[in-house]
Amino acid sequence: MQAQKQTPPNNELSFARADNSTLVIRLAGDWHLRHGLPSPDVVEKQLDTAPKPTKVTFDAADLRDWDSGLLTFLIGVSEICHKRKLPADWAPLPEGVRSLIRLAEAVPEKTGARAEVSHTGFLEEIGHEAISYAQAMDDFLRFLGEVAIAFARLPFGKARFRRVDLMMAIQDCGASAFGIVTLVTFLVGVILAFEGAVQLQQFGASIYVADLVGIAMSRDMGAMMAAIIMAGRTGAAFAAQLGSMKVTQEIDALTTMGISPLEFLVLPRVLALFLMMPLLCVYSDCLGVAGGAFVSATMLHIPLGTYLRETQAAVTLTDIFGGVFKGAVYGIIIAVAGCLRGFQCGNSSSAVGDAATEAVVTGIVYIIIACGIFAFVFNVLGI
């Protein structure tokens, strides 16, 4: 009787032939999951070895401690035997092992209980991602259309929401955001001025730092930086608030009472950001110019009056109003993205956090896309 032996650490698995028709699986040592266990596939390889056995039995005389890892291995062997229609003799195994195996075999496995491993190609994965992004864009546009319809009802007094909710949203989106907007936009102005000064000093054109900072902040950077700040601050808050209301079924309660959740919850938030974002944009422009003036005064030794006169000559009303218009559009995008993710939130506490994260990502991505579209359109119009 000849045996083939494989010896992983702390456990031993070997095979022998009692005769040409019986495969003996010898189990020895300690069989614990933490020590790493062999795969049942090695048994299948032995069953394919000529002469092919017609029966499987076990030798567990040297088996010591074991846990569910041994059961997992033996159930895998049982499935192989069932698939090949080979009888298996479980009598040599310990009584506890035999009882658990009988229990596992007595309850049939539910269809689809095991996750199927999908082997998709690279192009197929790209296609799935493209479809998911297209679906997300479709959801966003549909929700934006519903918000637009609610806005259309607003002048006729048909949109139902509480004025106090609007005032609270305006305070949260406006005055409460001044601190973080002040810090970030001032530093953005400082960075723009410093980077520009390093290059412009080489050509003796340091005064044009004022033009660089003023035009950049008024046209794009002021509105964009304020929008990104509000997406991370307010957009996430909107998603978390509405997500929590969905988990606690408050949104369902509004629907039951015949009140549109879109009008009652979404419209005040969208309106508040639509009104506050232009103000924050102008405030960001001023803080960015102040940051540039700080660098010019301390690094380039340009008098404040000279810097402000150069900024006034470079920046036009078209630049300012263009930035304000962008800020208003960014405000709608942030509010719609945050409210949409809140409405799409699942019914668990972890889903609220996921909704807030998705709201920030969606808001920032759509802000960048809108900024690119504005840059192209304004260039075509010669603005």
CSV table of C-alpha atoms in Angstrom, one decimal:
chain,number,residue,atom,x,y,z
A,1,MET,CA,0.0,0.0,0.0
A,2,GLN,CA,1.7,3.2,-1.3
A,3,ALA,CA,0.8,6.7,0.0
A,4,GLN,CA,1.2,10.2,-1.4
A,5,LYS,CA,1.7,12.8,1.4
A,6,GLN,CA,1.2,16.5,1.7
A,7,THR,CA,2.1,18.2,5.0
A,8,PRO,CA,1.0,21.8,5.6
A,9,PRO,CA,2.0,23.3,9.0
A,10,ASN,CA,0.1,21.8,12.0
A,11,ASN,CA,-2.0,19.4,9.9
A,12,GLU,CA,-1.4,16.4,7.7
A,13,LEU,CA,-3.2,15.2,4.7
A,14,SER,CA,-2.2,12.0,2.9
A,15,PHE,CA,-3.7,9.5,0.5
A,16,ALA,CA,-3.5,5.7,0.3
A,17,ARG,CA,-5.2,2.9,-1.6
A,18,ALA,CA,-6.7,0.1,0.5
A,19,ASP,CA,-7.2,-1.7,-2.7
A,20,ASN,CA,-7.6,-0.6,-6.3
A,21,SER,CA,-11.2,0.5,-5.7
A,22,THR,CA,-11.0,2.4,-2.4
A,23,LEU,CA,-9.2,5.8,-1.7
A,24,VAL,CA,-8.2,6.3,1.9
A,25,ILE,CA,-7.9,9.9,3.0
A,26,ARG,CA,-5.7,10.2,6.1
A,27,LEU,CA,-6.2,13.1,8.4
A,28,ALA,CA,-3.7,13.8,11.2
A,29,GLY,CA,-2.6,16.7,13.4
A,30,ASP,CA,-4.5,19.9,14.3
A,31,TRP,CA,-6.9,21.2,11.7
A,32,HIS,CA,-7.5,24.9,12.4
A,33,LEU,CA,-8.5,27.7,10.1
A,34,ARG,CA,-5.7,29.9,11.4
A,35,HIS,CA,-3.1,27.4,10.4
A,36,GLY,CA,-4.2,27.2,6.7
A,37,LEU,CA,-5.9,24.1,5.4
A,38,PRO,CA,-5.6,22.2,2.1
A,39,SER,CA,-8.2,22.5,-0.7
A,40,PRO,CA,-10.6,19.7,-1.5
A,41,ASP,CA,-9.3,20.0,-5.1
A,42,VAL,CA,-6.3,17.7,-4.1
A,43,VAL,CA,-8.9,15.0,-3.4
A,44,GLU,CA,-10.4,15.4,-6.8
A,45,LYS,CA,-6.9,15.0,-8.4
A,46,GLN,CA,-6.5,11.7,-6.5
A,47,LEU,CA,-9.9,10.5,-7.8
A,48,ASP,CA,-8.6,11.1,-11.4
A,49,THR,CA,-5.5,9.0,-10.8
A,50,ALA,CA,-5.6,5.6,-12.4
A,51,PRO,CA,-7.0,3.2,-11.4
A,52,LYS,CA,-9.9,5.4,-10.6
A,53,PRO,CA,-11.4,4.5,-7.2
A,54,THR,CA,-15.1,3.7,-6.7
A,55,LYS,CA,-15.3,4.4,-3.0
A,56,VAL,CA,-13.8,6.9,-0.5
A,57,THR,CA,-13.1,6.3,3.2
A,58,PHE,CA,-11.1,8.1,5.9
A,59,ASP,CA,-8.4,7.4,8.5
A,60,ALA,CA,-8.7,9.8,11.4
A,61,ALA,CA,-6.7,7.8,14.0
A,62,ASP,CA,-4.1,10.5,14.4
A,63,LEU,CA,-6.5,13.5,14.2
A,64,ARG,CA,-6.3,15.8,17.2
A,65,ASP,CA,-7.9,19.2,17.5
A,66,TRP,CA,-10.2,20.6,14.8
A,67,ASP,CA,-12.6,23.4,14.1
A,68,SER,CA,-14.9,24.5,11.3
A,69,GLY,CA,-12.0,24.4,8.9
A,70,LEU,CA,-12.1,20.6,8.9
A,71,LEU,CA,-15.8,20.7,8.3
A,72,THR,CA,-15.3,23.0,5.3
A,73,PHE,CA,-12.7,20.6,3.8
A,74,LEU,CA,-14.9,17.5,4.4
A,75,ILE,CA,-18.0,19.2,3.0
A,76,GLY,CA,-16.0,20.0,-0.1
A,77,VAL,CA,-15.0,16.3,-0.4
A,78,SER,CA,-18.7,15.4,0.1
A,79,GLU,CA,-19.7,17.6,-2.8
A,80,ILE,CA,-17.0,16.1,-5.0
A,81,CYS,CA,-18.3,12.6,-4.1
A,82,HIS,CA,-21.9,13.5,-4.9
A,83,LYS,CA,-20.8,15.0,-8.2
A,84,ARG,CA,-19.0,11.8,-9.2
A,85,LYS,CA,-21.6,9.6,-7.6
A,86,LEU,CA,-19.0,7.9,-5.4
A,87,PRO,CA,-20.0,6.5,-1.9
A,88,ALA,CA,-18.1,7.9,1.0
A,89,ASP,CA,-17.7,6.1,4.3
A,90,TRP,CA,-17.8,8.7,7.2
A,91,ALA,CA,-17.7,6.1,10.0
A,92,PRO,CA,-13.9,6.4,10.8
A,93,LEU,CA,-14.4,10.1,11.6
A,94,PRO,CA,-15.2,11.4,15.1
A,95,GLU,CA,-18.8,11.4,16.1
A,96,GLY,CA,-19.0,15.2,16.3
A,97,VAL,CA,-17.7,15.6,12.7
A,98,ARG,CA,-20.2,13.0,11.4
A,99,SER,CA,-23.1,14.7,13.1
A,100,LEU,CA,-22.2,18.1,11.6
A,101,ILE,CA,-21.7,16.6,8.2
A,102,ARG,CA,-25.1,14.9,8.4
A,103,LEU,CA,-26.7,18.2,9.4
A,104,ALA,CA,-25.0,20.1,6.5
A,105,GLU,CA,-26.1,17.5,4.0
A,106,ALA,CA,-29.7,17.4,5.4
A,107,VAL,CA,-30.3,21.1,4.6
A,108,PRO,CA,-30.0,21.7,0.9
A,109,GLU,CA,-28.2,24.9,-0.1
A,110,LYS,CA,-30.4,27.7,-1.4
A,111,THR,CA,-30.1,28.6,-5.0
A,112,GLY,CA,-27.9,31.6,-5.5
A,113,ALA,CA,-26.6,31.5,-1.9
A,114,ARG,CA,-23.0,31.5,-3.2
A,115,ALA,CA,-21.7,34.5,-5.0
A,116,GLU,CA,-20.9,33.8,-8.6
A,117,VAL,CA,-17.5,35.0,-9.7
A,118,SER,CA,-17.9,37.0,-12.8
A,119,HIS,CA,-15.0,37.1,-15.3
A,120,THR,CA,-15.6,40.3,-17.2
A,121,GLY,CA,-13.2,41.8,-19.6
A,122,PHE,CA,-11.6,45.2,-19.4
A,123,LEU,CA,-13.8,46.7,-22.2
A,124,GLU,CA,-16.9,45.2,-20.6
A,125,GLU,CA,-16.1,46.8,-17.2
A,126,ILE,CA,-15.6,50.2,-19.0
A,127,GLY,CA,-19.0,49.7,-20.6
A,128,HIS,CA,-20.6,49.0,-17.3
A,129,GLU,CA,-19.0,52.1,-15.7
A,130,ALA,CA,-20.1,54.2,-18.7
A,131,ILE,CA,-23.7,53.0,-18.4
A,132,SER,CA,-23.7,53.7,-14.6
A,133,TYR,CA,-22.4,57.2,-15.1
A,134,ALA,CA,-25.0,57.8,-17.8
A,135,GLN,CA,-27.7,56.5,-15.5
A,136,ALA,CA,-26.5,58.8,-12.7
A,137,MET,CA,-26.5,61.8,-15.1
A,138,ASP,CA,-30.1,60.8,-16.2
A,139,ASP,CA,-31.2,60.7,-12.6
A,140,PHE,CA,-29.6,64.1,-11.9
A,141,LEU,CA,-31.3,65.7,-14.9
A,142,ARG,CA,-34.7,64.2,-14.1
A,143,PHE,CA,-34.4,65.5,-10.5
A,144,LEU,CA,-33.3,68.9,-11.8
A,145,GLY,CA,-36.3,69.0,-14.1
A,146,GLU,CA,-38.6,68.3,-11.1
A,147,VAL,CA,-37.0,71.1,-9.2
A,148,ALA,CA,-37.5,73.4,-12.1
A,149,ILE,CA,-41.2,72.6,-12.2
A,150,ALA,CA,-41.4,73.3,-8.4
A,151,PHE,CA,-39.6,76.7,-9.1
A,152,ALA,CA,-42.2,77.4,-11.8
A,153,ARG,CA,-45.0,77.0,-9.2
A,154,LEU,CA,-43.2,79.3,-6.7
A,155,PRO,CA,-44.3,82.7,-8.3
A,156,PHE,CA,-47.9,81.6,-8.2
A,157,GLY,CA,-47.8,80.7,-4.5
A,158,LYS,CA,-48.5,77.0,-5.2
A,159,ALA,CA,-45.2,75.7,-3.8
A,160,ARG,CA,-45.8,74.5,-0.3
A,161,PHE,CA,-42.9,75.1,2.2
A,162,ARG,CA,-42.3,76.9,5.4
A,163,ARG,CA,-40.7,80.4,5.2
A,164,VAL,CA,-38.8,79.6,8.4
A,165,ASP,CA,-37.1,76.7,6.7
A,166,LEU,CA,-36.0,79.0,3.9
A,167,MET,CA,-34.6,81.6,6.4
A,168,MET,CA,-32.7,78.9,8.3
A,169,ALA,CA,-31.2,77.5,5.0
A,170,ILE,CA,-30.2,81.0,4.0
A,171,GLN,CA,-28.4,81.6,7.3
A,172,ASP,CA,-26.7,78.2,7.0
A,173,CYS,CA,-25.6,78.8,3.4
A,174,GLY,CA,-24.7,82.4,3.9
A,175,ALA,CA,-23.5,83.9,7.2
A,176,SER,CA,-22.4,80.6,8.7
A,177,ALA,CA,-20.2,79.9,5.7
A,178,PHE,CA,-18.3,83.1,5.8
A,179,GLY,CA,-15.5,81.8,8.0
A,180,ILE,CA,-14.3,78.9,5.9
A,181,VAL,CA,-14.8,80.9,2.6
A,182,THR,CA,-12.7,83.7,4.0
A,183,LEU,CA,-9.8,81.5,4.9
A,184,VAL,CA,-9.8,79.4,1.7
A,185,THR,CA,-10.3,82.2,-0.8
A,186,PHE,CA,-7.8,84.5,0.8
A,187,LEU,CA,-5.2,81.8,0.7
A,188,VAL,CA,-6.1,81.0,-3.0
A,189,GLY,CA,-5.4,84.7,-3.8
A,190,VAL,CA,-2.1,84.5,-1.9
A,191,ILE,CA,-1.1,81.4,-3.9
A,192,LEU,CA,-2.1,82.8,-7.2
A,193,ALA,CA,-0.2,86.0,-6.5
A,194,PHE,CA,2.9,84.2,-5.3
A,195,GLU,CA,3.1,81.8,-8.3
A,196,GLY,CA,2.5,84.7,-10.7
A,197,ALA,CA,5.1,86.9,-9.0
A,198,VAL,CA,7.8,84.3,-9.2
A,199,GLN,CA,7.4,84.3,-13.0
A,200,LEU,CA,6.6,87.9,-13.7
A,201,GLN,CA,9.5,89.2,-11.7
A,202,GLN,CA,11.8,87.7,-14.3
A,203,PHE,CA,10.5,90.1,-16.9
A,204,GLY,CA,10.1,93.2,-14.7
A,205,ALA,CA,6.3,92.9,-14.9
A,206,SER,CA,5.5,92.5,-11.2
A,207,ILE,CA,2.6,94.9,-11.5
A,208,TYR,CA,0.7,92.5,-13.6
A,209,VAL,CA,0.2,90.3,-10.6
A,210,ALA,CA,-2.8,92.4,-9.9
A,211,ASP,CA,-4.2,91.6,-13.4
A,212,LEU,CA,-3.6,87.9,-12.9
A,213,VAL,CA,-5.3,87.7,-9.5
A,214,GLY,CA,-8.1,90.0,-10.3
A,215,ILE,CA,-9.2,88.4,-13.6
A,216,ALA,CA,-8.7,84.8,-12.4
A,217,MET,CA,-10.7,85.3,-9.2
A,218,SER,CA,-13.5,87.3,-10.8
A,219,ARG,CA,-14.0,85.1,-13.8
A,220,ASP,CA,-13.5,81.6,-12.4
A,221,MET,CA,-11.6,81.0,-9.2
A,222,GLY,CA,-13.8,82.9,-6.9
A,223,ALA,CA,-17.0,81.2,-8.0
A,224,MET,CA,-15.3,77.8,-8.2
A,225,MET,CA,-13.6,77.8,-4.9
A,226,ALA,CA,-16.8,79.0,-3.1
A,227,ALA,CA,-18.7,76.3,-4.9
A,228,ILE,CA,-16.3,73.6,-3.9
A,229,ILE,CA,-16.3,74.8,-0.3
A,230,MET,CA,-20.1,74.7,-0.3
A,231,ALA,CA,-20.2,71.3,-1.9
A,232,GLY,CA,-18.1,69.9,0.9
A,233,ARG,CA,-19.9,71.8,3.6
A,234,THR,CA,-23.5,72.4,2.6
A,235,GLY,CA,-24.1,69.7,-0.1
A,236,ALA,CA,-23.0,67.0,2.3
A,237,ALA,CA,-25.2,68.5,5.0
A,238,PHE,CA,-28.3,68.5,2.7
A,239,ALA,CA,-27.7,64.8,1.8
A,240,ALA,CA,-27.2,63.8,5.5
A,241,GLN,CA,-30.3,65.7,6.6
A,242,LEU,CA,-32.6,64.3,3.9
A,243,GLY,CA,-31.0,60.8,4.3
A,244,SER,CA,-31.8,60.8,8.0
A,245,MET,CA,-35.3,61.9,7.3
A,246,LYS,CA,-35.7,59.0,4.8
A,247,VAL,CA,-34.3,56.5,7.3
A,248,THR,CA,-36.8,57.7,10.0
A,249,GLN,CA,-39.6,57.7,7.4
A,250,GLU,CA,-40.3,61.4,7.7
A,251,ILE,CA,-40.3,61.8,3.9
A,252,ASP,CA,-42.9,59.0,3.7
A,253,ALA,CA,-45.0,60.8,6.3
A,254,LEU,CA,-45.0,64.0,4.2
A,255,THR,CA,-46.2,62.0,1.2
A,256,THR,CA,-48.9,60.4,3.2
A,257,MET,CA,-50.2,63.8,4.3
A,258,GLY,CA,-50.3,64.9,0.7
A,259,ILE,CA,-47.3,67.3,0.9
A,260,SER,CA,-44.7,67.1,-1.8
A,261,PRO,CA,-41.3,66.4,-0.3
A,262,LEU,CA,-39.7,68.0,-3.3
A,263,GLU,CA,-41.4,71.3,-2.5
A,264,PHE,CA,-41.3,71.1,1.2
A,265,LEU,CA,-37.7,70.0,1.7
A,266,VAL,CA,-35.8,70.6,-1.6
A,267,LEU,CA,-37.1,73.9,-2.8
A,268,PRO,CA,-36.0,76.0,0.3
A,269,ARG,CA,-32.5,74.5,0.1
A,270,VAL,CA,-32.1,75.1,-3.6
A,271,LEU,CA,-33.5,78.6,-3.3
A,272,ALA,CA,-31.2,79.4,-0.4
A,273,LEU,CA,-28.0,78.3,-2.2
A,274,PHE,CA,-29.2,80.0,-5.4
A,275,LEU,CA,-29.5,83.3,-3.5
A,276,MET,CA,-26.4,83.0,-1.4
A,277,MET,CA,-23.8,81.7,-3.9
A,278,PRO,CA,-23.6,85.0,-5.9
A,279,LEU,CA,-23.0,86.9,-2.6
A,280,LEU,CA,-20.3,84.3,-1.6
A,281,CYS,CA,-18.8,84.6,-5.1
A,282,VAL,CA,-18.4,88.4,-4.8
A,283,TYR,CA,-17.1,88.0,-1.3
A,284,SER,CA,-14.6,85.4,-2.6
A,285,ASP,CA,-13.4,87.7,-5.3
A,286,CYS,CA,-12.7,90.5,-2.8
A,287,LEU,CA,-10.8,88.1,-0.5
A,288,GLY,CA,-8.8,86.7,-3.4
A,289,VAL,CA,-7.8,90.3,-4.4
A,290,ALA,CA,-6.9,91.0,-0.8
A,291,GLY,CA,-4.7,87.9,-0.7
A,292,GLY,CA,-3.0,89.1,-3.9
A,293,ALA,CA,-2.5,92.6,-2.4
A,294,PHE,CA,-0.9,91.1,0.7
A,295,VAL,CA,1.7,89.2,-1.4
A,296,SER,CA,2.3,92.3,-3.6
A,297,ALA,CA,2.8,94.6,-0.6
A,298,THR,CA,5.1,92.2,1.3
A,299,MET,CA,7.0,90.4,-1.5
A,300,LEU,CA,7.0,92.8,-4.4
A,301,HIS,CA,6.7,96.1,-2.4
A,302,ILE,CA,3.9,97.4,-4.6
A,303,PRO,CA,1.8,100.1,-2.9
A,304,LEU,CA,-1.8,99.1,-2.1
A,305,GLY,CA,-3.2,102.0,-4.1
A,306,THR,CA,-1.2,101.1,-7.2
A,307,TYR,CA,-2.3,97.4,-6.9
A,308,LEU,CA,-6.0,98.3,-6.5
A,309,ARG,CA,-5.9,100.8,-9.5
A,310,GLU,CA,-4.3,98.1,-11.7
A,311,THR,CA,-6.9,95.6,-10.6
A,312,GLN,CA,-9.7,98.1,-11.4
A,313,ALA,CA,-8.3,98.7,-14.8
A,314,ALA,CA,-7.9,94.9,-15.6
A,315,VAL,CA,-11.2,93.6,-14.2
A,316,THR,CA,-14.4,94.5,-16.1
A,317,LEU,CA,-18.0,94.3,-15.1
A,318,THR,CA,-18.4,91.5,-17.6
A,319,ASP,CA,-15.9,89.4,-15.7
A,320,ILE,CA,-17.6,90.1,-12.4
A,321,PHE,CA,-21.2,89.4,-13.6
A,322,GLY,CA,-20.0,86.3,-15.5
A,323,GLY,CA,-18.5,85.0,-12.2
A,324,VAL,CA,-21.7,85.8,-10.3
A,325,PHE,CA,-23.8,84.0,-12.9
A,326,LYS,CA,-21.5,80.9,-12.6
A,327,GLY,CA,-21.8,81.1,-8.8
A,328,ALA,CA,-25.6,81.0,-9.0
A,329,VAL,CA,-25.6,78.0,-11.4
A,330,TYR,CA,-23.0,76.2,-9.1
A,331,GLY,CA,-25.4,76.8,-6.2
A,332,ILE,CA,-28.2,75.1,-8.0
A,333,ILE,CA,-25.9,72.2,-8.9
A,334,ILE,CA,-24.7,71.7,-5.3
A,335,ALA,CA,-28.2,71.9,-3.8
A,336,VAL,CA,-29.7,69.5,-6.4
A,337,ALA,CA,-26.8,67.0,-6.0
A,338,GLY,CA,-27.1,67.0,-2.2
A,339,CYS,CA,-30.9,66.7,-2.1
A,340,LEU,CA,-30.9,64.0,-4.8
A,341,ARG,CA,-28.4,61.8,-2.9
A,342,GLY,CA,-30.4,62.3,0.3
A,343,PHE,CA,-33.5,61.1,-1.5
A,344,GLN,CA,-31.6,58.1,-2.9
A,345,CYS,CA,-30.2,57.2,0.6
A,346,GLY,CA,-30.8,53.6,1.8
A,347,ASN,CA,-32.6,52.7,5.0
A,348,SER,CA,-29.6,52.3,7.3
A,349,SER,CA,-27.4,54.6,9.3
A,350,SER,CA,-24.3,53.8,7.2
A,351,ALA,CA,-26.2,54.7,4.0
A,352,VAL,CA,-26.5,58.3,5.4
A,353,GLY,CA,-22.8,58.6,5.4
A,354,ASP,CA,-22.5,57.1,1.9
A,355,ALA,CA,-25.1,59.6,0.7
A,356,ALA,CA,-23.2,62.5,2.1
A,357,THR,CA,-20.0,61.3,0.4
A,358,GLU,CA,-21.7,60.8,-2.9
A,359,ALA,CA,-23.2,64.3,-2.7
A,360,VAL,CA,-19.8,65.9,-2.3
A,361,VAL,CA,-18.3,63.9,-5.2
A,362,THR,CA,-21.3,64.5,-7.5
A,363,GLY,CA,-21.4,68.2,-6.7
A,364,ILE,CA,-17.7,68.8,-7.3
A,365,VAL,CA,-17.7,66.7,-10.5
A,366,TYR,CA,-20.6,68.6,-12.0
A,367,ILE,CA,-19.2,71.9,-10.9
A,368,ILE,CA,-16.0,71.1,-12.9
A,369,ILE,CA,-18.0,70.0,-15.9
A,370,ALA,CA,-20.1,73.2,-15.7
A,371,CYS,CA,-17.0,75.3,-15.5
A,372,GLY,CA,-15.6,73.7,-18.6
A,373,ILE,CA,-18.8,74.3,-20.5
A,374,PHE,CA,-18.9,77.9,-19.3
A,375,ALA,CA,-15.3,78.4,-20.5
A,376,PHE,CA,-16.1,77.1,-24.0
A,377,VAL,CA,-19.4,79.1,-24.3
A,378,PHE,CA,-17.9,82.3,-23.0
A,379,ASN,CA,-14.9,81.9,-25.4
A,380,VAL,CA,-17.3,81.4,-28.3
A,381,LEU,CA,-19.3,84.5,-27.3
A,382,GLY,CA,-16.1,86.5,-26.9
A,383,ILE,CA,-16.8,87.3,-23.2
